[in-house]
Coordinates of N, CA and C in Angstrom, one line a residue:
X1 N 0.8 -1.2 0.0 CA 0.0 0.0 0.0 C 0.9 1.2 0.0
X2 N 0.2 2.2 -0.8 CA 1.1 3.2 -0.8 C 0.1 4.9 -0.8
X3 N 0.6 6.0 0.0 CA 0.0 7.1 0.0 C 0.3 7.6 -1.0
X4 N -1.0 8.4 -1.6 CA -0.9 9.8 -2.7 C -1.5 10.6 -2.5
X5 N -0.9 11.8 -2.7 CA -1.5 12.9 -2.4 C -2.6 13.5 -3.2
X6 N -3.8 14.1 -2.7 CA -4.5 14.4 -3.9 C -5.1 15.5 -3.2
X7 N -5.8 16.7 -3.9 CA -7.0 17.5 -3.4 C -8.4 16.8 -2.8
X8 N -8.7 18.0 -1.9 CA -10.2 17.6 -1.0 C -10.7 17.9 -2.0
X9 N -11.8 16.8 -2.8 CA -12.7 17.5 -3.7 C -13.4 18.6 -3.4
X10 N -14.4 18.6 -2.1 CA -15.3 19.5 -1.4 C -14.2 21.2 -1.0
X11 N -12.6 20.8 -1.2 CA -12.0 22.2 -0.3 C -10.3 22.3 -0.9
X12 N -10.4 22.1 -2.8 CA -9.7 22.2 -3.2 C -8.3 22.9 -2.6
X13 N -8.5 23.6 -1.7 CA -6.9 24.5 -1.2 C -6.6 23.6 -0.4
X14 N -6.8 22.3 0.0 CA -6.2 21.3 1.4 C -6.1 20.1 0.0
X15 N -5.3 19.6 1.2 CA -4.4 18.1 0.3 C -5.3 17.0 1.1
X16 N -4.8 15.9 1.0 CA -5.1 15.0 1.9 C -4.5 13.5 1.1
X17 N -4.3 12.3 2.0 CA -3.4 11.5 1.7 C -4.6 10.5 1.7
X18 N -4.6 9.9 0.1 CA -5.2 8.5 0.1 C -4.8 7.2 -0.2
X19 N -5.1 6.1 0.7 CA -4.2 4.6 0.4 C -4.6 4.2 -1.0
X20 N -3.8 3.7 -1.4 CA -3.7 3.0 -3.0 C -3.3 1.5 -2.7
X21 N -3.7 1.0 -3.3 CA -3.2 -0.5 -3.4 C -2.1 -1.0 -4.9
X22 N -0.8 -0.7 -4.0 CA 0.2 -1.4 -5.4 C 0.6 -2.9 -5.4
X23 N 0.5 -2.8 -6.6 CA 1.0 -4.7 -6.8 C 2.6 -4.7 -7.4
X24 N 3.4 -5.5 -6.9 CA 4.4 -6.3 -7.9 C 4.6 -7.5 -7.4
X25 N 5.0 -7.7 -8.9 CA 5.2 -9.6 -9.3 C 6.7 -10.0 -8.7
X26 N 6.8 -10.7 -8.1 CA 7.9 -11.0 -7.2 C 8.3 -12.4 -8.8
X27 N 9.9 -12.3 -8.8 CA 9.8 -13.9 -9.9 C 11.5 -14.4 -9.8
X28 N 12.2 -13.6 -9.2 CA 12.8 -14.7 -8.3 C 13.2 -14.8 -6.7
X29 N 13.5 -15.9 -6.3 CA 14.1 -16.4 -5.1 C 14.6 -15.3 -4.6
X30 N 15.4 -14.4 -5.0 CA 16.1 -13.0 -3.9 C 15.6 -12.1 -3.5
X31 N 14.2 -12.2 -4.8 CA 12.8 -11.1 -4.5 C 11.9 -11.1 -3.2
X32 N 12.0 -13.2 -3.3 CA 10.8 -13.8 -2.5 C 11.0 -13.8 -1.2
X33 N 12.6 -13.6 -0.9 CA 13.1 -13.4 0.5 C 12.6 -12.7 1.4
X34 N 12.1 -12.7 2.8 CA 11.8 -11.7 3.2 C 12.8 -11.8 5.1
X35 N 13.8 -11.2 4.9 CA 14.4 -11.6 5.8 C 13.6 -11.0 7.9
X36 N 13.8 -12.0 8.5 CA 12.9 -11.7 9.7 C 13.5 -10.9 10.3
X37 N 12.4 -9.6 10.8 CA 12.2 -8.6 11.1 C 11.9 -7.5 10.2
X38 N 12.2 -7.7 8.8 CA 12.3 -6.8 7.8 C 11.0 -6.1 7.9
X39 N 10.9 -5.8 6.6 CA 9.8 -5.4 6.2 C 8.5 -6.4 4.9
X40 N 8.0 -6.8 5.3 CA 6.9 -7.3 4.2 C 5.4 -6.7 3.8
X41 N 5.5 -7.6 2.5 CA 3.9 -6.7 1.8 C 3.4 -7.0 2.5
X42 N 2.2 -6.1 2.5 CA 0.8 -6.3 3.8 C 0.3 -7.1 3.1
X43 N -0.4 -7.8 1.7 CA -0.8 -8.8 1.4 C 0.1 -9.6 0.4
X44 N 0.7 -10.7 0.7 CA 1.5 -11.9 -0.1 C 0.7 -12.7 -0.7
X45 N 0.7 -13.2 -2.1 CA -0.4 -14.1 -2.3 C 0.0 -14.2 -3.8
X46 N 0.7 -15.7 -3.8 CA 0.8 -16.5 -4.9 C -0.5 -16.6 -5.9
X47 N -0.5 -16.7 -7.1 CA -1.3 -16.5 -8.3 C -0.9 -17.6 -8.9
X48 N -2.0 -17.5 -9.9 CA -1.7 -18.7 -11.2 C -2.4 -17.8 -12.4
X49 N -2.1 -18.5 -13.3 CA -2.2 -18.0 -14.9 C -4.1 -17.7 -15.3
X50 N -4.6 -18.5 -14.3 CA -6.1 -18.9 -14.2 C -6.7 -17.3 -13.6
X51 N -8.1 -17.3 -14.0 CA -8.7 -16.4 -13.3 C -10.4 -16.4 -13.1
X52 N -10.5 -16.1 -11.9 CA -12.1 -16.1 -11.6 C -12.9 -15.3 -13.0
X53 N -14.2 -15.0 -12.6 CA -15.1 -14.4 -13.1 C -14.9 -12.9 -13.2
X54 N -14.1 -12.7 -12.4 CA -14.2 -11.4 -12.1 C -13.3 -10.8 -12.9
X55 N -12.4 -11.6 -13.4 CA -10.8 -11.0 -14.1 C -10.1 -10.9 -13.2
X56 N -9.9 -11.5 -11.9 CA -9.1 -11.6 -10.9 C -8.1 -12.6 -10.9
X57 N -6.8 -13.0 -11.1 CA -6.3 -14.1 -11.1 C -6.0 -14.9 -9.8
X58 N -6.5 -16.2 -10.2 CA -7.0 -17.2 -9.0 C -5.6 -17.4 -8.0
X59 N -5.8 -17.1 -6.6 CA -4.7 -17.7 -5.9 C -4.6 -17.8 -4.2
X60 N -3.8 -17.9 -4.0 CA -4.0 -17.9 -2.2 C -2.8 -16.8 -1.9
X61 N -3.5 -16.7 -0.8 CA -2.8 -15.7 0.3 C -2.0 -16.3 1.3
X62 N -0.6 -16.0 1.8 CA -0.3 -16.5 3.3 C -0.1 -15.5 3.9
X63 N -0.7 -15.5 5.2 CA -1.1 -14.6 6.5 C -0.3 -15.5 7.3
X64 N 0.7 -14.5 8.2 CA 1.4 -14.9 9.1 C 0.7 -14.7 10.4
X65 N 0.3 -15.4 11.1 CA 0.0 -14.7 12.2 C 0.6 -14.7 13.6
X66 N 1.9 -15.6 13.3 CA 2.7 -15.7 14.9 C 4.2 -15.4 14.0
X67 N 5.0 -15.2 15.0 CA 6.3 -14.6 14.4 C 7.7 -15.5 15.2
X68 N 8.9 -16.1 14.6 CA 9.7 -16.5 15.7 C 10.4 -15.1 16.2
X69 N 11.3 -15.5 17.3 CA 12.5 -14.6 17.9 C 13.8 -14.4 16.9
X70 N 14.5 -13.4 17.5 CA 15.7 -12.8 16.8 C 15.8 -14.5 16.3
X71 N 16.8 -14.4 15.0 CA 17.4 -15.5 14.3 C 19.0 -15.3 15.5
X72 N 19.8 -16.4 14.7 CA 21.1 -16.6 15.5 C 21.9 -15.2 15.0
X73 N 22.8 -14.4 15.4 CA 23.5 -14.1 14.9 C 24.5 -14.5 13.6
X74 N 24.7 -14.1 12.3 CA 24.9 -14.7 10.9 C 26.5 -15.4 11.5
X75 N 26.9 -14.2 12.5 CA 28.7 -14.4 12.8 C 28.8 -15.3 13.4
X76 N 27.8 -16.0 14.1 CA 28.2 -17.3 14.8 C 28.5 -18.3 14.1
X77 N 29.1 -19.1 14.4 CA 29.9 -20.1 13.4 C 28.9 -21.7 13.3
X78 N 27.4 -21.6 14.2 CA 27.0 -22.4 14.4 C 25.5 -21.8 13.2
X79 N 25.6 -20.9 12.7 CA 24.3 -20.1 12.3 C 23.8 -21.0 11.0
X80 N 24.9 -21.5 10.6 CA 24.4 -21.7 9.4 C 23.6 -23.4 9.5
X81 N 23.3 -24.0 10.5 CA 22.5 -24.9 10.7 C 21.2 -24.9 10.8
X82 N 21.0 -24.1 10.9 CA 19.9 -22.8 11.8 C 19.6 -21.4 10.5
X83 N 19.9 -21.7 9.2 CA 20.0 -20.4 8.2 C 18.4 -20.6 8.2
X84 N 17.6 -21.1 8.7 CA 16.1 -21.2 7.7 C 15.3 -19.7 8.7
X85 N 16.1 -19.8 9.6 CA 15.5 -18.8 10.6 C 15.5 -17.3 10.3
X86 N 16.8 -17.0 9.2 CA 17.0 -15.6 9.0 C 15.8 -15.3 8.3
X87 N 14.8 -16.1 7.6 CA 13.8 -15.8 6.7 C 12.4 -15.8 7.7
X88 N 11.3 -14.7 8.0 CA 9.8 -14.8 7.8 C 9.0 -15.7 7.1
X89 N 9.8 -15.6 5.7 CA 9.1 -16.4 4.4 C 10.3 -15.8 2.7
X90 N 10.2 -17.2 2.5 CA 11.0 -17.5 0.8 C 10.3 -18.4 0.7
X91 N 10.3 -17.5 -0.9 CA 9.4 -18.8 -1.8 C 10.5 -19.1 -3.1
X92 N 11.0 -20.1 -2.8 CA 12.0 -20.7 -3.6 C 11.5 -21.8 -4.9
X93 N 12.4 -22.1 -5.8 CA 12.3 -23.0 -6.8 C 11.9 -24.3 -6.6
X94 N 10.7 -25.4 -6.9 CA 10.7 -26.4 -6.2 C 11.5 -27.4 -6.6
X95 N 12.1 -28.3 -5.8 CA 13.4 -29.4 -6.6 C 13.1 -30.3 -5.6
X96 N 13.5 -31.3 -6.3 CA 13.4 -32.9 -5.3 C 14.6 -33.0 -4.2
X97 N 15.8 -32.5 -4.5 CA 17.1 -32.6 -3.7 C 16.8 -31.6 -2.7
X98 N 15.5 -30.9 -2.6 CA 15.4 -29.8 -1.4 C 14.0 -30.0 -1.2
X99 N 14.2 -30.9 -0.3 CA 12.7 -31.4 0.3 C 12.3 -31.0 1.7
X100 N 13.0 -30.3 2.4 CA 13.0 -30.2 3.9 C 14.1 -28.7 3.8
X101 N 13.7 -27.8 4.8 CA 14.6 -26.3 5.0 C 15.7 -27.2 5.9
X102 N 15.4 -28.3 7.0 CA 16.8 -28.6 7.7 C 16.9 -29.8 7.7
X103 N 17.9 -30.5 8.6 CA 17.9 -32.0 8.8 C 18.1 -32.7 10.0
X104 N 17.3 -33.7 10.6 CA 17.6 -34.1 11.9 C 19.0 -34.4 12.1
X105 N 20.1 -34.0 10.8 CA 21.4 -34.3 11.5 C 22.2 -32.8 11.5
X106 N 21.5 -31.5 11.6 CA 21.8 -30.4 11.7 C 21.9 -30.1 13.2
X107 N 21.1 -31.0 13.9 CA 21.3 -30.4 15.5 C 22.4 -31.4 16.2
X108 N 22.7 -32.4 15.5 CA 24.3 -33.0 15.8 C 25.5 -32.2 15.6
X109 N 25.6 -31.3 14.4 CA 27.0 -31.1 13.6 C 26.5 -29.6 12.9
X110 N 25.9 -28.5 14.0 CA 25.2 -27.3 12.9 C 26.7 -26.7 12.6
X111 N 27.8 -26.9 13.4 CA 29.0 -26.4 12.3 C 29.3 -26.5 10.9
X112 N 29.1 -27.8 10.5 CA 29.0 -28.7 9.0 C 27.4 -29.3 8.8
X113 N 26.8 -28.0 8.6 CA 25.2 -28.7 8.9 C 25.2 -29.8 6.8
X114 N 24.0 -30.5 7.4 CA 23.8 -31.2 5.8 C 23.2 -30.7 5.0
X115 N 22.1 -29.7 5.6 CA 21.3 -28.7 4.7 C 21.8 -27.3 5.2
X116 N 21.8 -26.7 4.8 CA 22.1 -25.1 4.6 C 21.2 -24.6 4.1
X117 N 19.9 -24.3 4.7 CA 18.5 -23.1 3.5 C 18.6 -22.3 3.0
X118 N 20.0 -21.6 3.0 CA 20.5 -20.4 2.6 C 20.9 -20.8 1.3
X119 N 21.4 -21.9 1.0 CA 21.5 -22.4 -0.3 C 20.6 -23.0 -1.1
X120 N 19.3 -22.3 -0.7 CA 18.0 -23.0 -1.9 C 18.0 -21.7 -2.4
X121 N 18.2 -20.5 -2.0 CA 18.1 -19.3 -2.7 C 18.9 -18.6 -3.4
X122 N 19.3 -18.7 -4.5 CA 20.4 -18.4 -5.5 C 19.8 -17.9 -7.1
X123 N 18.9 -16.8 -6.5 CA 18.1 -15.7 -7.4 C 17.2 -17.0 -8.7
X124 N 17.0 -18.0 -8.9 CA 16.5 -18.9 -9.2 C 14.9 -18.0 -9.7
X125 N 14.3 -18.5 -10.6 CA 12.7 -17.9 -11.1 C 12.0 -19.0 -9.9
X126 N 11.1 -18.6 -9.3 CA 10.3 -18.9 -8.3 C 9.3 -19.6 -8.8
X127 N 8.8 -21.0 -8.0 CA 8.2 -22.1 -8.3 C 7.7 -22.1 -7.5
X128 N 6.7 -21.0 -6.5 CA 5.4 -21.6 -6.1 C 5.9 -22.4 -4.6
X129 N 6.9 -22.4 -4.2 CA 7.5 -23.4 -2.9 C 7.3 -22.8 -1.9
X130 N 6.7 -21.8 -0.7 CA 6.6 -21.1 0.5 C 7.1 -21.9 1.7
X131 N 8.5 -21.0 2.0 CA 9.0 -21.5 3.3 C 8.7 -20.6 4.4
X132 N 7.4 -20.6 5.6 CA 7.0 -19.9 6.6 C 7.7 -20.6 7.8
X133 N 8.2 -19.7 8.4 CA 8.4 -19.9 9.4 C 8.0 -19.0 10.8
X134 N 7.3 -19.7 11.4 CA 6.4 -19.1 12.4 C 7.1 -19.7 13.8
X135 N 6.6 -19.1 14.7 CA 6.6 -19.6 16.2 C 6.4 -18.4 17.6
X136 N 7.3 -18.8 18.3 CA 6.6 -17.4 19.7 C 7.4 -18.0 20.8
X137 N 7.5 -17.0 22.0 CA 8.7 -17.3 22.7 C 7.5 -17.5 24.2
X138 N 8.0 -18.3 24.9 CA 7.6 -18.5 26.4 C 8.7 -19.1 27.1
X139 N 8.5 -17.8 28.3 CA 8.8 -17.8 29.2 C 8.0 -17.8 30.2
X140 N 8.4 -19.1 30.8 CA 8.1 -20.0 32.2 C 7.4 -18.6 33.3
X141 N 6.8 -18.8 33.9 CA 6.2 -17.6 34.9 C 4.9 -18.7 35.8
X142 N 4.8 -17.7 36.9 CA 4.2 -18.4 38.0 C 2.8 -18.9 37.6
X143 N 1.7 -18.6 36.4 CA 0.5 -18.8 36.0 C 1.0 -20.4 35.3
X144 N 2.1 -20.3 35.1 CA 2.1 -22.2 34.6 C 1.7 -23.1 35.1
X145 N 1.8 -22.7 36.2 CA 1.4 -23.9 37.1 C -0.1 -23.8 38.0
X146 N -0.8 -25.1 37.7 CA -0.6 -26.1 37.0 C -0.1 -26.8 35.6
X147 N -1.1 -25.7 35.0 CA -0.9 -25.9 33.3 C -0.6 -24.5 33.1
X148 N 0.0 -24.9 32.1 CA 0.6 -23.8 30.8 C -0.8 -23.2 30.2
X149 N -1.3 -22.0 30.3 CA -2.8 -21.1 29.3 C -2.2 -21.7 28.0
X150 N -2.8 -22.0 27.4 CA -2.5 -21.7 25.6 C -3.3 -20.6 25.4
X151 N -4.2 -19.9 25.8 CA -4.6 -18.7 25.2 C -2.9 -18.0 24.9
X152 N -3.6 -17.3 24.0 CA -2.6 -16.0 23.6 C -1.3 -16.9 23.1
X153 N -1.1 -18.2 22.9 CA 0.0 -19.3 22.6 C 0.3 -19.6 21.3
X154 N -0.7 -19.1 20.2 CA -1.2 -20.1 19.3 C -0.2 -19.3 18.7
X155 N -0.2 -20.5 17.4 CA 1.5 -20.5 16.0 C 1.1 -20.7 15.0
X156 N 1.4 -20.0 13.8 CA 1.0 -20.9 12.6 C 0.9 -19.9 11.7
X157 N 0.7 -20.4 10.2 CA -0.1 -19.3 9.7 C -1.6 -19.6 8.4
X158 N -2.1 -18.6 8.2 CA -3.0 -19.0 7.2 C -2.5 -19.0 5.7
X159 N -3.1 -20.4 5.5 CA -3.5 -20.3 3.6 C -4.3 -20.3 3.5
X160 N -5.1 -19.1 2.9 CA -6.6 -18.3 2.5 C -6.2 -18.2 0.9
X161 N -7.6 -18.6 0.4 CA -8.1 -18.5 -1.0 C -8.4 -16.3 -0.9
X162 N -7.7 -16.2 -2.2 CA -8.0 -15.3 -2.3 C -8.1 -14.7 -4.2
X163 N -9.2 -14.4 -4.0 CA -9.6 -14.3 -5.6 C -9.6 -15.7 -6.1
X164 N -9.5 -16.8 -5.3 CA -9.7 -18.3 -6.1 C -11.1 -18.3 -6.5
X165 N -12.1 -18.3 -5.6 CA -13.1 -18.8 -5.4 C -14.0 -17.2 -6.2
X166 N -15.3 -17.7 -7.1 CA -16.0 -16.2 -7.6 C -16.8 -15.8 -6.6
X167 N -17.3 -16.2 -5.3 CA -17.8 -15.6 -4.0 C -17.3 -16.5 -3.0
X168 N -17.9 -16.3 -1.9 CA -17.6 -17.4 -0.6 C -18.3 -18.4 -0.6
X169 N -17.4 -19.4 -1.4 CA -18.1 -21.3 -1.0 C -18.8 -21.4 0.3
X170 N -18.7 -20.9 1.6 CA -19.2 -21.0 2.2 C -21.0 -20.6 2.3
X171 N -21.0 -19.8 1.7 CA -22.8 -19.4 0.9 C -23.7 -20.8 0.9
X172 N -22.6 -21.9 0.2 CA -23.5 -23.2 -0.1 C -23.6 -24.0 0.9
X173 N -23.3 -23.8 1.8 CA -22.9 -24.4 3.2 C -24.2 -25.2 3.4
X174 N -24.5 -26.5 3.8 CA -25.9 -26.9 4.5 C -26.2 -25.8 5.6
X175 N -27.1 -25.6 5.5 CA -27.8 -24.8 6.8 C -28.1 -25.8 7.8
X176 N -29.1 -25.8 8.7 CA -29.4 -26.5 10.2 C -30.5 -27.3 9.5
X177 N -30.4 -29.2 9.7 CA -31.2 -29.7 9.4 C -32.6 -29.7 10.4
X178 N -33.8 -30.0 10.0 CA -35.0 -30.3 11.1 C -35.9 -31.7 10.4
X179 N -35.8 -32.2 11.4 CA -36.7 -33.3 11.0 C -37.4 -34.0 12.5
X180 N -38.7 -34.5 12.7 CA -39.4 -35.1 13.5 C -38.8 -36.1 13.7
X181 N -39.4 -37.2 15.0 CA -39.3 -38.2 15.6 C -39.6 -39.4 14.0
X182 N -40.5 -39.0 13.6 CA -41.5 -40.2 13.0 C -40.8 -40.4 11.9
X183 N -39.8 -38.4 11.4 CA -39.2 -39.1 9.5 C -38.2 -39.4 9.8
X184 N -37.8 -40.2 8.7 CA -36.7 -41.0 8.3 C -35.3 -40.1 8.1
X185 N -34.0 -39.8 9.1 CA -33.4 -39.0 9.0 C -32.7 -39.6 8.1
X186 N -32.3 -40.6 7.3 CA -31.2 -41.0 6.1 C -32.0 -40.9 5.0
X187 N -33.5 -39.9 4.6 CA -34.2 -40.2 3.3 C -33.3 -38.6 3.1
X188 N -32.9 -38.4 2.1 CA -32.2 -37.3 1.2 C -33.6 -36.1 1.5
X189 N -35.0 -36.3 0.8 CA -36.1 -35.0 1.5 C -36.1 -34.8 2.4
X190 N -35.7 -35.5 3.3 CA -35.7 -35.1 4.6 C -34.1 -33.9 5.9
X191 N -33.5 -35.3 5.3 CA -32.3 -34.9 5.6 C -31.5 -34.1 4.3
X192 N -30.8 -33.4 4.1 CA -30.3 -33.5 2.9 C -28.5 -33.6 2.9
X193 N -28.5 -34.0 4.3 CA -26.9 -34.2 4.2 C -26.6 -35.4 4.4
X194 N -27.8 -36.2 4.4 CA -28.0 -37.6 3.8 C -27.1 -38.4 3.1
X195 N -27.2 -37.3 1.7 CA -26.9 -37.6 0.4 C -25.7 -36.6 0.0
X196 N -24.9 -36.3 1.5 CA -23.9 -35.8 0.8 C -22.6 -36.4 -0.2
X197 N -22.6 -37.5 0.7 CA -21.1 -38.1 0.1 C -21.7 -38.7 -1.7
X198 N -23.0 -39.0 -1.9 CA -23.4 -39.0 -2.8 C -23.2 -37.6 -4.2
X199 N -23.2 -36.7 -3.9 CA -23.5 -35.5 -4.0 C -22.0 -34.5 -4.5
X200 N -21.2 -35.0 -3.5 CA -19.8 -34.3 -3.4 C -18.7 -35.1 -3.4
X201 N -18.1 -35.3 -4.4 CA -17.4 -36.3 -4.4 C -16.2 -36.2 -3.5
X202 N -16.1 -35.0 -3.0 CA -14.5 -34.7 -2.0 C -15.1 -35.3 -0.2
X203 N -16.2 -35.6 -0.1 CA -16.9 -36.0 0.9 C -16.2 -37.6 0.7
X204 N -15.5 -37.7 2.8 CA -15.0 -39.1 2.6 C -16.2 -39.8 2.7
X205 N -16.5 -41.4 2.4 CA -17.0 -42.0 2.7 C -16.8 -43.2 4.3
X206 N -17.3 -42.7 5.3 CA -16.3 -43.3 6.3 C -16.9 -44.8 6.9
X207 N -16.5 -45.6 7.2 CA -17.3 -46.9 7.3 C -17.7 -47.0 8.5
X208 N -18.8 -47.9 9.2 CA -19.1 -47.4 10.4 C -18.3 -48.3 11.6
X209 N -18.1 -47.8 12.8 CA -17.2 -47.7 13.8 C -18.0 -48.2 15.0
X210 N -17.2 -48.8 16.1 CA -17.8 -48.7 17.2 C -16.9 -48.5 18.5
X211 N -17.0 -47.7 19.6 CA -16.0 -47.5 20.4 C -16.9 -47.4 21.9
X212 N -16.1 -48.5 23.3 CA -16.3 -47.7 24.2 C -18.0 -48.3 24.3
X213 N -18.6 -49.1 23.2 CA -20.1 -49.5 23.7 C -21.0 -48.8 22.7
X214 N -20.1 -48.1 22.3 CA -21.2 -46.9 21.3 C -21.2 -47.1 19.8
X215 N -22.2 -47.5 19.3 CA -21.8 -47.6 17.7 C -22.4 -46.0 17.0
X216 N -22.0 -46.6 15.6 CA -22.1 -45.2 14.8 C -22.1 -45.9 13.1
X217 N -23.3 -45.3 12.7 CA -23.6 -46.0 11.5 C -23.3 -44.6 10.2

């Protein structure tokens, strides 16, 4: 996002500052870097060639919404086991020989680590690969005990459809079934989520189970 200055229509002698929304195409690996603490675009969000209804090209967003701590210092001689941490987020080239940012034998030997993530990034045209790294620091304090809150704990980030979809899938959502004692809750008029796995082919089919005395058809 970016300010521009324009006239008050209604008081042409006063200015005033309005947000714009700029885009650029990120396309390679040195672009897609975003080193942690930096600075990043307020919305990131991979595209494809494809486009909705709208003339919008179809794609997803990632929303960070937890952050790790300072990275290691670059000068420590141990850093580079640990390189995946200098990054928020890179979206690097995808390749089969770089399957994983580290290795369970990097916390053995991070002096001569086996992966280095610093070396998936070598200005390469960008293939769609997003390396997030999230997390959050706690420190121990007297409310731990018993348990640790997880409020205010949570880590992760979102992949949101953005411009994928031509409104909110969620619109089609089944609403709240009703049906009496007497009707048949598996007839599709009645029920109509019945006949979902029928219906929707991404619907699993789950076989019936019994646990504990309780069955479930």
């Amino acid at each position: 996002t970016a300010f521009v200055p324009m006239a008050v229509p209604w008081s042409p002698e006063h200015q005033m500052q309005r947000m714009e929304v700029t885009r650029k195409l990120l396309e390679t690996e040195e672009q897609a870097a975003f080193p942690m603490g930096g600075a990043t675009p307020r919305y990131l969000y991979l595209t494809s060639n494809h486009s909705n209804k709208w003339g919008h090209p179809r794609g997803y967003r990632i929303q960070v919404c937890s952050f790790s701590g300072k990275p290691l210092p670059q000068n420590s001689s141990m850093e580079r086991g640990f390189s995946w941490g200098r990054y928020q987020l890179a979206v690097t080239q995808r390749k089969e020989e770089e399957p994983s940012s580290t290795s369970i034998y990097n916390l053995n030997d991070p002096w001569t680590p086996t992966v280095d993530f610093t070396d998936f990034i070598n200005n390469e045209t960008i293939d769609l690969v997003a390396w997030v790294t999230a997390g959050f620091l706690h420190i121990p304090h007297a409310e731990d005990i018993p348990n640790t809150v997880t409020v205010g704990n949570g880590v992760g980030f979102f992949l949101r459809p953005y411009n994928f979809f031509d409104e909110d899938p969620s619109f089609y959502s089944a609403d709240s079934i009703h049906f009496r004692g007497d009707q048949d809750a598996g007839a599709c008029e009645v029920n109509p989520l019945a006949c979902l796995p029928q219906a929707a082919a991404c619907a699993p089919n789950l076989p019936a189970f019994s646990h504990g005395g309780f069955s479930h058809n």
